[in-house]
Tab-separated table of C-alpha atoms and ligand atoms in Angstrom:
chain	number	residue	atom	x	y	z
A	21	MET	CA	6.388	-16.145	-26.042
A	22	LEU	CA	5.366	-18.287	-23.109
A	23	LYS	CA	7.101	-21.481	-22.241
A	24	ARG	CA	6.844	-24.149	-19.603
A	25	LEU	CA	8.824	-23.788	-16.423
A	26	PHE	CA	11.573	-26.293	-15.710
A	27	ASN	CA	13.340	-27.457	-12.584
A	28	LEU	CA	13.623	-24.324	-10.478
A	29	ILE	CA	13.524	-25.681	-6.982
A	30	PRO	CA	15.547	-28.275	-5.167
A	31	ASN	CA	14.772	-31.903	-5.687
A	32	ARG	CA	12.211	-33.411	-3.349
A	33	ALA	CA	14.752	-35.962	-2.155
A	34	THR	CA	16.827	-33.156	-0.577
A	35	VAL	CA	13.980	-31.962	1.654
A	36	LYS	CA	14.566	-32.497	5.369
A	37	ARG	CA	11.637	-32.203	7.704
A	38	GLN	CA	12.091	-31.025	11.239
A	39	VAL	CA	9.144	-31.489	13.576
A	40	ILE	CA	8.927	-29.231	16.617
A	41	GLN	CA	6.737	-30.797	19.277
A	42	ARG	CA	4.244	-28.726	21.267
A	43	GLU	CA	6.427	-28.545	24.384
A	44	HIS	CA	9.220	-26.919	22.332
A	45	HIS	CA	7.338	-23.982	20.889
A	46	ASN	CA	5.167	-21.167	22.198
A	47	ILE	CA	2.190	-21.405	19.829
A	48	SER	CA	-1.056	-21.804	21.626
A	49	ARG	CA	-4.444	-22.461	20.074
A	50	LYS	CA	-5.817	-19.590	22.156
A	51	ASN	CA	-4.020	-17.082	19.941
A	52	ILE	CA	-5.307	-18.482	16.673
A	53	SER	CA	-8.517	-17.143	15.193
A	54	SER	CA	-11.473	-19.398	15.837
A	55	ALA	CA	-12.367	-19.263	12.132
A	56	ALA	CA	-8.964	-20.712	11.166
A	57	ILE	CA	-9.283	-23.473	13.789
A	58	ARG	CA	-12.764	-24.305	12.543
A	59	ILE	CA	-11.655	-24.507	8.894
A	60	MET	CA	-8.777	-26.831	9.771
A	61	LYS	CA	-11.138	-29.022	11.779
A	62	VAL	CA	-13.630	-29.331	8.915
A	63	LEU	CA	-10.804	-30.179	6.484
A	64	HIS	CA	-9.348	-32.777	8.875
A	65	GLU	CA	-12.738	-34.359	9.364
A	66	ALA	CA	-13.156	-34.612	5.608
A	67	GLY	CA	-9.848	-36.491	5.495
A	68	PHE	CA	-7.591	-33.690	4.226
A	69	GLU	CA	-4.292	-32.491	5.631
A	70	ALA	CA	-4.530	-28.823	6.669
A	71	TYR	CA	-2.020	-26.518	8.332
A	72	LEU	CA	-1.706	-22.980	9.484
A	73	VAL	CA	1.133	-21.417	7.479
A	74	GLY	CA	2.860	-18.146	6.643
A	75	GLY	CA	2.572	-14.954	8.644
A	76	GLY	CA	0.225	-16.559	11.160
A	77	VAL	CA	2.816	-19.071	12.360
A	78	ARG	CA	5.763	-16.694	11.942
A	79	ASP	CA	4.212	-13.892	13.982
A	80	LEU	CA	2.955	-16.247	16.692
A	81	LEU	CA	6.457	-17.629	17.117
A	82	LEU	CA	7.718	-14.067	17.428
A	83	ASN	CA	5.026	-13.332	20.007
A	84	GLY	CA	3.484	-10.893	17.596
A	85	HIS	CA	-0.110	-10.526	16.602
A	86	PRO	CA	-0.664	-12.048	13.177
A	87	LYS	CA	-2.440	-9.796	10.727
A	88	ASP	CA	-4.219	-12.775	9.235
A	89	PHE	CA	-4.158	-16.545	9.244
A	90	ASP	CA	-3.511	-18.521	6.090
A	91	ILE	CA	-4.245	-22.201	5.697
A	92	ALA	CA	-2.539	-24.683	3.375
A	93	THR	CA	-4.265	-27.928	2.529
A	94	GLU	CA	-4.101	-30.890	0.196
A	95	ALA	CA	-7.750	-30.332	-0.761
A	96	THR	CA	-8.207	-28.754	-4.191
A	97	PRO	CA	-9.991	-25.370	-4.442
A	98	GLU	CA	-13.126	-27.166	-5.636
A	99	GLU	CA	-12.996	-29.594	-2.713
A	100	VAL	CA	-12.575	-26.706	-0.258
A	101	LYS	CA	-15.462	-24.872	-1.869
A	102	GLY	CA	-17.622	-27.969	-1.468
A	103	LEU	CA	-17.003	-28.020	2.287
A	104	PHE	CA	-17.858	-24.411	3.173
A	105	ARG	CA	-20.916	-22.419	2.324
A	106	GLY	CA	-19.116	-19.094	2.500
A	107	ALA	CA	-16.270	-20.114	0.139
A	108	ARG	CA	-15.238	-18.378	-3.066
A	109	ILE	CA	-12.486	-19.382	-5.478
A	110	ILE	CA	-10.475	-16.317	-6.528
A	111	GLY	CA	-7.412	-15.525	-8.648
A	112	ARG	CA	-6.227	-16.896	-11.953
A	113	ARG	CA	-2.453	-16.628	-11.706
A	114	PHE	CA	-2.640	-18.135	-8.237
A	115	ARG	CA	-5.995	-19.753	-7.414
A	116	ILE	CA	-6.984	-19.654	-3.765
A	117	VAL	CA	-10.194	-19.976	-1.799
A	118	HIS	CA	-11.562	-17.281	0.452
A	119	VAL	CA	-13.584	-18.890	3.210
A	120	ARG	CA	-15.807	-16.531	5.132
A	121	ILE	CA	-16.743	-17.502	8.665
A	122	GLY	CA	-18.598	-14.821	10.557
A	123	ARG	CA	-16.780	-11.586	9.885
A	124	GLU	CA	-13.471	-13.278	9.114
A	125	VAL	CA	-12.153	-14.234	5.698
A	126	ILE	CA	-9.438	-16.888	5.713
A	127	GLU	CA	-7.265	-17.680	2.692
A	128	VAL	CA	-7.098	-21.396	1.988
A	129	THR	CA	-4.422	-22.462	-0.471
A	130	THR	CA	-3.934	-25.867	-2.039
A	131	PHE	CA	-0.401	-27.313	-1.681
A	132	ARG	CA	1.677	-26.257	-4.675
A	133	ALA	CA	4.427	-28.184	-6.489
A	134	SER	CA	7.281	-27.466	-8.832
A	135	HIS	CA	6.273	-26.802	-12.418
A	136	THR	CA	8.162	-29.866	-13.689
A	137	GLU	CA	5.089	-31.714	-12.535
A	138	ALA	CA	2.781	-29.621	-14.681
A	139	ASN	CA	0.884	-31.370	-17.419
A	140	HIS	CA	-0.884	-28.457	-18.931
A	141	ALA	CA	0.033	-24.912	-19.783
A	142	LYS	CA	-3.237	-24.106	-18.039
A	143	GLU	CA	-1.632	-24.962	-14.693
A	144	ALA	CA	1.857	-23.513	-15.198
A	145	GLN	CA	3.046	-20.689	-17.395
A	146	GLN	CA	6.246	-18.740	-17.445
A	147	SER	CA	7.215	-15.644	-19.388
A	148	ASP	CA	10.470	-15.064	-21.235
A	149	HIS	CA	11.795	-13.259	-18.148
A	150	GLY	CA	11.273	-16.399	-16.044
A	151	MET	CA	8.203	-14.921	-14.402
A	152	LEU	CA	5.420	-17.243	-13.302
A	153	LEU	CA	2.249	-16.232	-15.089
A	154	ARG	CA	0.326	-19.145	-13.664
A	155	ASP	CA	1.209	-21.120	-10.565
A	156	ASN	CA	-1.499	-23.702	-10.079
A	157	VAL	CA	0.376	-27.013	-10.046
A	158	TYR	CA	-0.797	-28.894	-6.986
A	159	GLY	CA	1.470	-31.047	-4.819
A	160	SER	CA	2.269	-32.236	-1.306
A	161	LEU	CA	3.210	-30.545	1.940
A	162	GLU	CA	6.928	-30.959	1.137
A	163	THR	CA	6.701	-29.440	-2.347
A	164	ASP	CA	4.487	-26.656	-1.012
A	165	ALA	CA	7.103	-25.653	1.537
A	166	LEU	CA	9.721	-25.210	-1.165
A	167	ARG	CA	7.476	-23.030	-3.339
A	168	ARG	CA	7.090	-20.479	-0.542
A	169	ASP	CA	9.244	-17.381	-0.505
A	170	PHE	CA	11.268	-17.135	2.730
A	171	THR	CA	12.225	-19.827	5.218
A	172	ILE	CA	10.385	-18.022	8.030
A	173	ASN	CA	7.191	-18.119	5.940
A	174	ALA	CA	7.400	-21.865	5.318
A	175	LEU	CA	6.480	-23.120	8.783
A	176	TYR	CA	3.365	-25.264	9.152
A	177	TYR	CA	1.400	-25.652	12.350
A	178	THR	CA	-1.139	-28.408	12.782
A	179	THR	CA	-3.919	-28.560	15.348
A	180	GLN	CA	-3.901	-32.345	15.013
A	181	GLY	CA	-0.639	-32.872	16.895
A	182	PHE	CA	0.024	-29.211	17.843
A	183	GLU	CA	3.432	-29.473	16.226
A	184	ILE	CA	5.312	-27.299	13.746
A	185	HIS	CA	6.712	-28.757	10.535
A	186	ASP	CA	9.799	-26.983	9.242
A	187	PHE	CA	11.329	-27.913	5.869
A	188	ALA	CA	13.709	-25.023	5.315
A	189	GLU	CA	15.275	-24.192	8.677
A	190	GLY	CA	12.726	-21.448	9.208
A	191	THR	CA	12.716	-21.760	13.002
A	192	LYS	CA	16.492	-21.349	13.019
A	193	ASP	CA	16.169	-18.186	10.886
A	194	ILE	CA	13.533	-16.811	13.247
A	195	LYS	CA	16.070	-17.169	16.054
A	196	ARG	CA	18.820	-15.651	13.878
A	197	ARG	CA	16.403	-12.900	12.790
A	198	LEU	CA	17.125	-13.515	9.143
A	199	ILE	CA	15.116	-13.172	5.928
A	200	ARG	CA	16.397	-15.999	3.751
A	201	MET	CA	15.006	-17.038	0.384
A	202	ILE	CA	14.224	-20.699	-0.227
A	203	GLY	CA	16.131	-21.946	-3.288
A	204	ASP	CA	18.208	-19.772	-5.609
A	205	PRO	CA	17.315	-16.142	-4.816
A	206	ALA	CA	17.840	-14.734	-8.333
A	207	THR	CA	15.659	-17.431	-9.902
A	208	ARG	CA	12.966	-16.954	-7.299
A	209	TYR	CA	12.932	-13.159	-7.895
A	210	GLN	CA	12.675	-13.786	-11.623
A	211	GLU	CA	9.704	-16.089	-11.013
A	212	ASP	CA	7.997	-13.337	-9.045
A	213	PRO	CA	9.717	-9.933	-8.719
A	214	VAL	CA	7.289	-8.925	-5.967
A	215	ARG	CA	9.338	-11.188	-3.690
A	216	MET	CA	11.982	-8.395	-3.665
A	217	LEU	CA	9.399	-6.075	-2.124
A	218	ARG	CA	8.346	-8.788	0.298
A	219	ALA	CA	11.962	-9.261	1.438
A	220	VAL	CA	12.199	-5.566	2.252
A	221	ARG	CA	8.772	-5.494	3.863
A	222	PHE	CA	9.461	-8.354	6.257
A	223	ALA	CA	12.944	-7.066	7.064
A	224	ALA	CA	11.514	-3.663	8.026
A	225	LYS	CA	8.440	-4.971	9.806
A	226	LEU	CA	10.224	-7.618	11.863
A	227	GLY	CA	13.521	-5.759	12.264
A	228	PHE	CA	15.300	-8.713	10.621
A	229	LYS	CA	18.390	-8.658	8.411
A	230	ILE	CA	18.179	-9.831	4.840
A	231	ASP	CA	20.618	-12.699	4.384
A	232	ALA	CA	23.546	-11.636	2.149
A	233	LYS	CA	22.781	-14.149	-0.634
A	234	THR	CA	19.115	-13.186	-0.573
A	235	ALA	CA	19.929	-9.467	-0.707
A	236	LYS	CA	22.643	-9.533	-3.347
A	237	PRO	CA	20.596	-9.975	-6.546
A	238	ILE	CA	17.977	-7.333	-5.627
A	239	PRO	CA	19.564	-4.156	-7.052
A	240	GLY	CA	20.357	-5.896	-10.324
A	241	LEU	CA	16.859	-7.342	-10.699
A	242	ALA	CA	14.833	-4.408	-9.321
A	243	HIS	CA	13.896	-3.395	-12.888
A	244	LEU	CA	11.811	-6.588	-13.182
A	245	LEU	CA	9.159	-4.804	-11.138
A	246	ARG	CA	8.278	-3.064	-14.392
A	247	ASN	CA	6.758	-6.373	-15.569
A	248	ILE	CA	4.296	-6.483	-12.669
A	249	SER	CA	0.801	-5.124	-13.134
A	250	GLU	CA	0.196	-1.600	-11.824
A	251	ALA	CA	-2.753	-2.882	-9.792
A	252	ARG	CA	-0.694	-5.525	-7.976
A	253	LEU	CA	2.034	-2.968	-7.268
A	254	PHE	CA	-0.502	-0.522	-5.853
A	255	GLU	CA	-1.627	-3.221	-3.409
A	256	GLU	CA	1.989	-3.978	-2.515
A	257	VAL	CA	2.730	-0.294	-1.888
A	258	LEU	CA	-0.114	-0.189	0.611
A	259	LYS	CA	1.306	-3.239	2.388
A	260	LEU	CA	4.760	-1.667	2.375
A	261	LEU	CA	3.769	1.737	3.683
A	262	MET	CA	0.626	1.179	5.724
A	263	ALA	CA	1.741	-1.554	8.101
A	264	GLY	CA	3.455	0.564	10.742
A	265	SER	CA	7.033	0.366	9.449
A	266	ALA	CA	6.919	2.805	6.546
A	267	THR	CA	10.057	4.691	7.649
A	268	ALA	CA	12.302	1.626	7.712
A	269	THR	CA	10.667	0.167	4.604
A	270	PHE	CA	11.128	3.358	2.597
A	271	GLN	CA	14.799	3.473	3.499
A	272	LEU	CA	15.281	-0.126	2.343
A	273	LEU	CA	13.377	0.534	-0.879
A	274	GLN	CA	15.867	3.300	-1.611
A	275	ASP	CA	18.913	1.293	-0.524
A	276	TYR	CA	18.029	-1.617	-2.805
A	277	GLY	CA	17.166	0.532	-5.827
A	278	LEU	CA	13.529	-0.580	-5.740
A	279	LEU	CA	12.017	2.869	-5.254
A	280	GLU	CA	12.980	4.072	-8.724
A	281	HIS	CA	10.835	1.294	-10.235
A	282	LEU	CA	7.837	1.993	-8.032
A	283	PHE	CA	7.950	5.806	-7.938
A	284	PRO	CA	10.463	6.940	-10.571
A	285	ALA	CA	9.609	10.653	-10.345
A	286	THR	CA	9.851	10.629	-6.548
A	287	ALA	CA	13.159	8.767	-6.679
A	288	SER	CA	14.543	11.331	-9.106
A	289	SER	CA	13.370	14.285	-6.946
A	290	LEU	CA	15.150	12.643	-4.022
A	291	SER	CA	18.334	11.981	-5.928
A	292	SER	CA	18.383	15.570	-7.216
A	293	GLY	CA	19.407	16.441	-3.656
A	294	ASP	CA	16.405	18.605	-2.825
A	295	PRO	CA	16.533	18.611	1.004
A	296	LEU	CA	12.889	19.687	1.352
A	297	ALA	CA	11.766	16.712	-0.746
A	298	ALA	CA	13.730	14.211	1.318
A	299	GLU	CA	12.554	15.705	4.592
A	300	LEU	CA	8.909	15.914	3.528
A	301	ILE	CA	8.801	12.250	2.577
A	302	HIS	CA	10.759	11.188	5.640
A	303	GLN	CA	8.349	13.085	7.901
A	304	ALA	CA	5.353	11.666	6.026
A	305	MET	CA	6.602	8.142	6.730
A	306	ILE	CA	7.267	8.918	10.408
A	307	ASN	CA	3.795	10.449	10.795
A	308	THR	CA	2.164	7.464	9.072
A	309	ASP	CA	3.872	5.024	11.440
A	310	LYS	CA	2.857	7.127	14.459
A	311	ARG	CA	-0.758	7.277	13.332
A	312	ILE	CA	-0.885	3.525	12.855
A	313	ARG	CA	0.658	2.950	16.262
A	314	SER	CA	-2.028	5.101	17.855
A	315	ASN	CA	-4.809	3.424	15.827
A	316	LYS	CA	-5.514	6.534	13.774
A	317	ARG	CA	-6.762	6.336	10.228
A	318	VAL	CA	-4.252	6.563	7.391
A	319	THR	CA	-5.305	6.961	3.813
A	320	PRO	CA	-3.365	6.066	0.685
A	321	ALA	CA	-4.514	9.437	-0.695
A	322	PHE	CA	-2.370	11.278	1.867
A	323	ILE	CA	0.644	9.011	1.412
A	324	TYR	CA	0.482	9.351	-2.355
A	325	ALA	CA	-0.038	13.119	-2.023
A	326	ALA	CA	3.228	13.272	-0.056
A	327	LEU	CA	5.191	10.919	-2.315
A	328	LEU	CA	4.234	12.818	-5.438
A	329	TRP	CA	4.427	16.332	-3.944
A	330	PRO	CA	8.132	16.877	-4.779
A	331	PRO	CA	7.621	15.871	-8.438
A	332	LEU	CA	4.503	18.070	-8.510
A	333	CYS	CA	6.474	21.092	-7.249
A	334	GLN	CA	9.200	20.470	-9.811
A	335	GLU	CA	6.732	20.180	-12.653
A	336	LEU	CA	4.939	23.319	-11.475
A	337	ASP	CA	8.203	25.277	-11.389
A	338	LYS	CA	8.978	24.060	-14.875
A	339	ILE	CA	5.703	25.130	-16.457
A	340	LYS	CA	5.575	28.396	-14.481
A	341	SER	CA	8.843	29.454	-16.035
A	342	GLN	CA	7.489	28.952	-19.533
A	343	LYS	CA	6.774	32.279	-21.153
A	344	HIS	CA	3.290	31.488	-22.412
A	345	ASN	CA	2.236	30.569	-18.865
A	346	GLN	CA	3.264	33.778	-17.193
A	347	LYS	CA	-0.244	35.145	-16.859
A	348	VAL	CA	-1.917	31.839	-16.132
A	349	PRO	CA	-3.120	31.575	-12.506
A	350	ASP	CA	-1.267	29.174	-10.185
A	351	THR	CA	-4.399	27.119	-9.592
A	352	VAL	CA	-4.663	26.341	-13.289
A	353	LEU	CA	-0.957	25.571	-13.628
A	354	GLN	CA	-0.989	23.332	-10.580
A	355	GLN	CA	-3.909	21.374	-12.020
A	356	GLN	CA	-1.906	20.870	-15.203
A	357	ALA	CA	1.174	19.794	-13.274
A	358	ALA	CA	-0.925	17.377	-11.189
A	359	GLN	CA	-2.274	15.798	-14.335
A	360	THR	CA	1.239	15.305	-15.732
A	361	VAL	CA	2.619	13.824	-12.506
A	362	ILE	CA	-0.313	11.404	-12.123
A	363	ARG	CA	-0.133	10.368	-15.792
A	364	GLN	CA	3.564	9.583	-15.364
A	365	GLN	CA	2.955	7.562	-12.173
A	366	LEU	CA	0.113	5.412	-13.453
A	367	PRO	CA	2.211	3.017	-15.583
A	368	HIS	CA	4.080	2.072	-12.376
A	369	THR	CA	1.461	1.806	-9.676
A	370	SER	CA	-2.191	2.374	-10.272
A	371	ILE	CA	-3.983	4.961	-8.125
A	372	PRO	CA	-7.655	4.105	-7.949
A	373	LYS	CA	-9.945	7.064	-8.559
A	374	ARG	CA	-11.250	6.906	-4.975
A	375	PHE	CA	-7.737	7.916	-3.843
A	376	GLN	CA	-6.760	10.036	-6.833
A	377	ILE	CA	-9.587	12.502	-6.274
A	378	PRO	CA	-8.862	13.206	-2.566
A	379	MET	CA	-5.131	13.317	-3.333
A	380	ARG	CA	-5.733	16.095	-5.850
A	381	GLU	CA	-8.018	17.879	-3.415
A	382	ILE	CA	-5.273	17.857	-0.785
A	383	TRP	CA	-2.962	19.457	-3.357
A	384	ASP	CA	-5.563	21.995	-4.550
A	385	LEU	CA	-6.282	23.050	-0.977
A	386	GLN	CA	-2.614	23.889	-0.476
A	387	LEU	CA	-3.319	26.934	-2.648
A	388	ARG	CA	-6.608	27.688	-0.926
A	389	LEU	CA	-5.493	27.484	2.701
A	390	PRO	CA	-3.417	30.701	2.610
A	391	ASN	CA	-6.516	32.626	1.445
A	392	ARG	CA	-8.244	33.386	4.692
A	393	HIS	CA	-9.746	36.866	4.434
A	394	GLY	CA	-13.455	37.600	4.614
A	395	LYS	CA	-15.518	34.432	4.577
A	396	ARG	CA	-12.888	32.335	2.877
A	397	ALA	CA	-11.543	30.543	5.957
A	398	SER	CA	-15.051	29.618	7.118
A	399	GLY	CA	-15.719	28.140	3.678
A	400	THR	CA	-12.450	26.241	3.462
A	401	ILE	CA	-12.829	24.604	6.872
A	402	GLU	CA	-16.076	23.022	5.663
A	403	HIS	CA	-14.303	21.266	2.788
A	404	ALA	CA	-14.424	17.456	3.082
A	405	ARG	CA	-10.661	17.316	2.638
A	406	PHE	CA	-9.818	20.219	4.953
A	407	ARG	CA	-8.394	18.082	7.748
A	408	ALA	CA	-6.074	16.152	5.432
A	409	ALA	CA	-5.008	19.358	3.693
A	410	TYR	CA	-4.285	21.006	7.059
A	411	ASP	CA	-2.207	17.973	8.087
A	412	PHE	CA	-0.380	18.357	4.795
A	413	VAL	CA	0.441	22.001	5.603
A	414	LEU	CA	1.838	20.865	8.956
A	415	LEU	CA	3.875	18.231	7.144
A	416	ARG	CA	5.346	20.812	4.758
A	417	GLU	CA	6.261	23.027	7.701
A	418	GLN	CA	7.731	20.087	9.585
A	419	ALA	CA	9.884	19.444	6.535
A	420	GLY	CA	11.274	22.969	6.802
A	421	GLU	CA	9.110	24.961	4.388
A	422	ASP	CA	8.409	28.495	5.595
A	423	LEU	CA	4.680	29.070	5.170
A	424	ASN	CA	4.502	32.168	7.318
A	425	GLY	CA	2.862	30.482	10.297
A	426	LEU	CA	0.032	29.054	8.201
A	427	GLY	CA	-0.237	25.773	10.121
A	428	ASP	CA	-0.313	27.500	13.470
A	429	TRP	CA	-2.980	29.952	12.269
A	430	TRP	CA	-5.239	27.115	11.162
A	431	THR	CA	-4.635	25.252	14.421
A	432	ARG	CA	-5.817	28.282	16.363
A	433	TYR	CA	-8.708	28.877	13.963
A	434	GLN	CA	-9.998	25.354	14.482
A	435	ASP	CA	-9.831	25.694	18.261
A	436	ALA	CA	-11.454	29.148	18.378
A	437	ASN	CA	-15.097	30.065	18.892
A	438	GLU	CA	-16.961	32.242	16.415
A	439	LYS	CA	-15.678	35.494	17.869
A	440	GLY	CA	-12.135	34.139	18.070
A	441	ARG	CA	-12.299	33.146	14.430
A	442	LEU	CA	-13.424	36.619	13.378
A	443	ASP	CA	-10.549	38.104	15.389
A	444	LEU	CA	-8.060	35.779	13.724
A	445	VAL	CA	-9.253	36.814	10.282
A	446	GLU	CA	-9.252	40.513	11.266
A	447	ALA	CA	-5.706	40.230	12.584
A	448	LEU	CA	-4.381	38.927	9.266
A	449	GLU	CA	-1.864	41.157	7.588
A	450	PRO	CA	-2.625	41.920	3.975
A	451	SER	CA	0.687	40.229	3.252
A	452	SER	CA	-0.155	37.084	5.168
A	453	GLY	CA	-0.699	35.009	2.105
A	454	ASP	CA	-3.617	36.597	0.370
A	455	LYS	CA	-5.109	39.943	-0.345
A	456	LYS	CA	-8.333	41.168	1.074
A	457	PRO	CA	-11.065	40.115	-1.307
A	458	LYS	CA	-12.008	42.888	-3.644
A	459	ARG	CA	-15.478	44.199	-3.235
A	460	ARG	CA	-17.320	43.160	-6.301
A	461	ARG	CA	-19.572	45.885	-7.512
A	462	ARG	CA	-22.593	44.671	-9.363
A	463	ARG	CA	-23.010	46.460	-12.582
A	464	ARG	CA	-26.539	47.561	-12.970
A	465	LYS	CA	-28.045	46.585	-16.224
A	466	PRO	CA	-29.809	49.470	-17.905
A	467	ASN	CA	-33.060	47.494	-17.935
A	468	ALA	CA	-32.747	46.194	-14.346
A	469	GLN	CA	-36.063	47.739	-13.446
A	470	GLN	CA	-37.807	45.882	-16.179
A	471	ASN	CA	-36.230	42.540	-15.143
A	472	THR	CA	-37.385	42.943	-11.579
A	473	ALA	CA	-40.855	43.483	-12.817
A	474	ASN	CA	-40.722	40.261	-14.783
A	475	ASN	CA	-38.946	38.078	-12.299
A	476	SER	CA	-41.855	35.702	-11.935
A	477	SER	CA	-41.442	34.435	-15.446
A	478	PRO	CA	-40.179	30.807	-15.773
A	479	GLY	CA	-37.032	32.012	-17.568
A	480	ASN	CA	-35.964	34.180	-14.663
A	481	GLN	CA	-36.610	31.545	-12.071
A	482	GLU	CA	-33.985	29.414	-13.666
A	483	GLN	CA	-31.305	32.046	-13.413
B	29	LIG	P1	1.486	-10.852	6.268
B	29	LIG	O1	0.122	-11.456	5.990
B	29	LIG	O2	1.763	-10.641	7.708
B	29	LIG	O3	1.763	-9.667	5.439
B	29	LIG	P2	2.416	-13.326	5.186
B	29	LIG	O4	3.742	-13.987	5.230
B	29	LIG	O5	1.262	-14.067	5.796
B	29	LIG	O6	2.595	-11.915	5.823
B	29	LIG	P3	0.833	-13.316	2.806
B	29	LIG	O7	0.911	-12.389	1.647
B	29	LIG	O8	-0.389	-13.345	3.640
B	29	LIG	O9	2.114	-13.011	3.682
B	29	LIG	O10	1.136	-14.765	2.228
B	29	LIG	C1	0.989	-15.962	2.995
B	29	LIG	C2	2.123	-16.892	2.701
B	29	LIG	O11	2.093	-17.281	1.312
B	29	LIG	C3	3.535	-16.341	2.904
B	29	LIG	O12	3.950	-16.446	4.220
B	29	LIG	C4	4.344	-17.220	1.974
B	29	LIG	O13	4.577	-18.477	2.550
B	29	LIG	C5	3.406	-17.405	0.810
B	29	LIG	N1	3.595	-16.384	-0.251
B	29	LIG	C6	2.908	-15.234	-0.396
B	29	LIG	N2	3.324	-14.550	-1.472
B	29	LIG	C7	4.292	-15.292	-2.026
B	29	LIG	C8	5.118	-15.134	-3.173
B	29	LIG	N3	5.013	-14.051	-3.947
B	29	LIG	N4	6.015	-16.105	-3.451
B	29	LIG	C9	6.106	-17.212	-2.670
B	29	LIG	N5	5.374	-17.407	-1.579
B	29	LIG	C10	4.469	-16.479	-1.260
B	30	LIG	MG1	-0.733	-13.542	5.733
């Protein structure tokens, strides 16, 4: 049953505002996107307060490059929409406006308030677990600051006086390099369990420590992630693992017991003590971070293929050992195992079809890549997923799996000219992973002669 949310954040009277004047901080308008500046200007001119907030301010103070710029304003979503042609109101649980200026999309959020000020269930809803199902109670700058997650994310920069407004000692925590929750951490995690993932994400990305009081409730509340939609968790996983700090993030997810609620099968493969599993995932995270650092493409399909590979291998071993499967080809069994592993993952994080299909292709190709005789290698290299599958072979070898030099062979094959490729195939030992293809002898049909004579008939053309 749903109920209204009561007093969860400190009283407004307790809020202290610290204003940091322009000569005491390093934020310069030059480093802020022109779209964000423009939006604030339009809002100011229309008589509304508007501030840059969140990651934009935090990362500028840290001399980093903000991923995006978020704006908080007293204007309601409808009022914002009325001011910009390229504006769209999105979200139900948390209504925001996306304002498009040129190629940029800026999130504009109306100041929020505590739910005690809610008049209608339409604006504020909470589940039995204390989770906010709707968070659309509007308020002032002060109340907005206290509804944000961490102190370092609750800093507001204004282009009107070029000053920073700090209501939660966020600037002090930036100096102390600390992730600290605003308000009572357990209550705030119950309101929105995704904040546990955000704590870990910022700690890993910024190299900050999680404050002891903020960290303490996480292991005990990690199970609340099960109440979050699979789609939202999929998006969060991408933010966790595709932002350049996957290695540190993954470690923290394990340390805080969060992994087992995001990827239960992976967590259980890891806790079973399989060294290959741990190494494969560790290497996958390192490689992902390296690729991002060198501006190379990373795809969720590859990351998911790696995360679910140990459970896939376990499932495959299990069904292979079943008596009725003894004569079933590996390709068929692996398809079955893949289906089981994906089915078991989907209640936790969704995997959109556009990633599920290439992920399965990467897995399927693991069985095809050892088959290189005859024309097989030249066919496999043309596969749309060849490159990812080859990288996956390298990853398995990096993790310590002995694939009989398979990765190296494919590296040389890719670099070779036509003659070199033929030589590489010729040089393969029969035992190098596959057998020479059998010559298929066509069985002559007794009436073959007759068929040839008739091969201009419409029926034959179709064959
Ligand atoms: P980045 O964009 O670099 O990942 P960010 O801090 O800007 O980090 P966003 O998800 O863009 O994160 O959110 C913008 C701001 O909105 C945050 O800084 C925080 O103040 C607030 N916020 C976002 N999600 C939550 C949440 N679940 N609970 C409370 N506040 C939140
Ligand atoms: Mg942001």
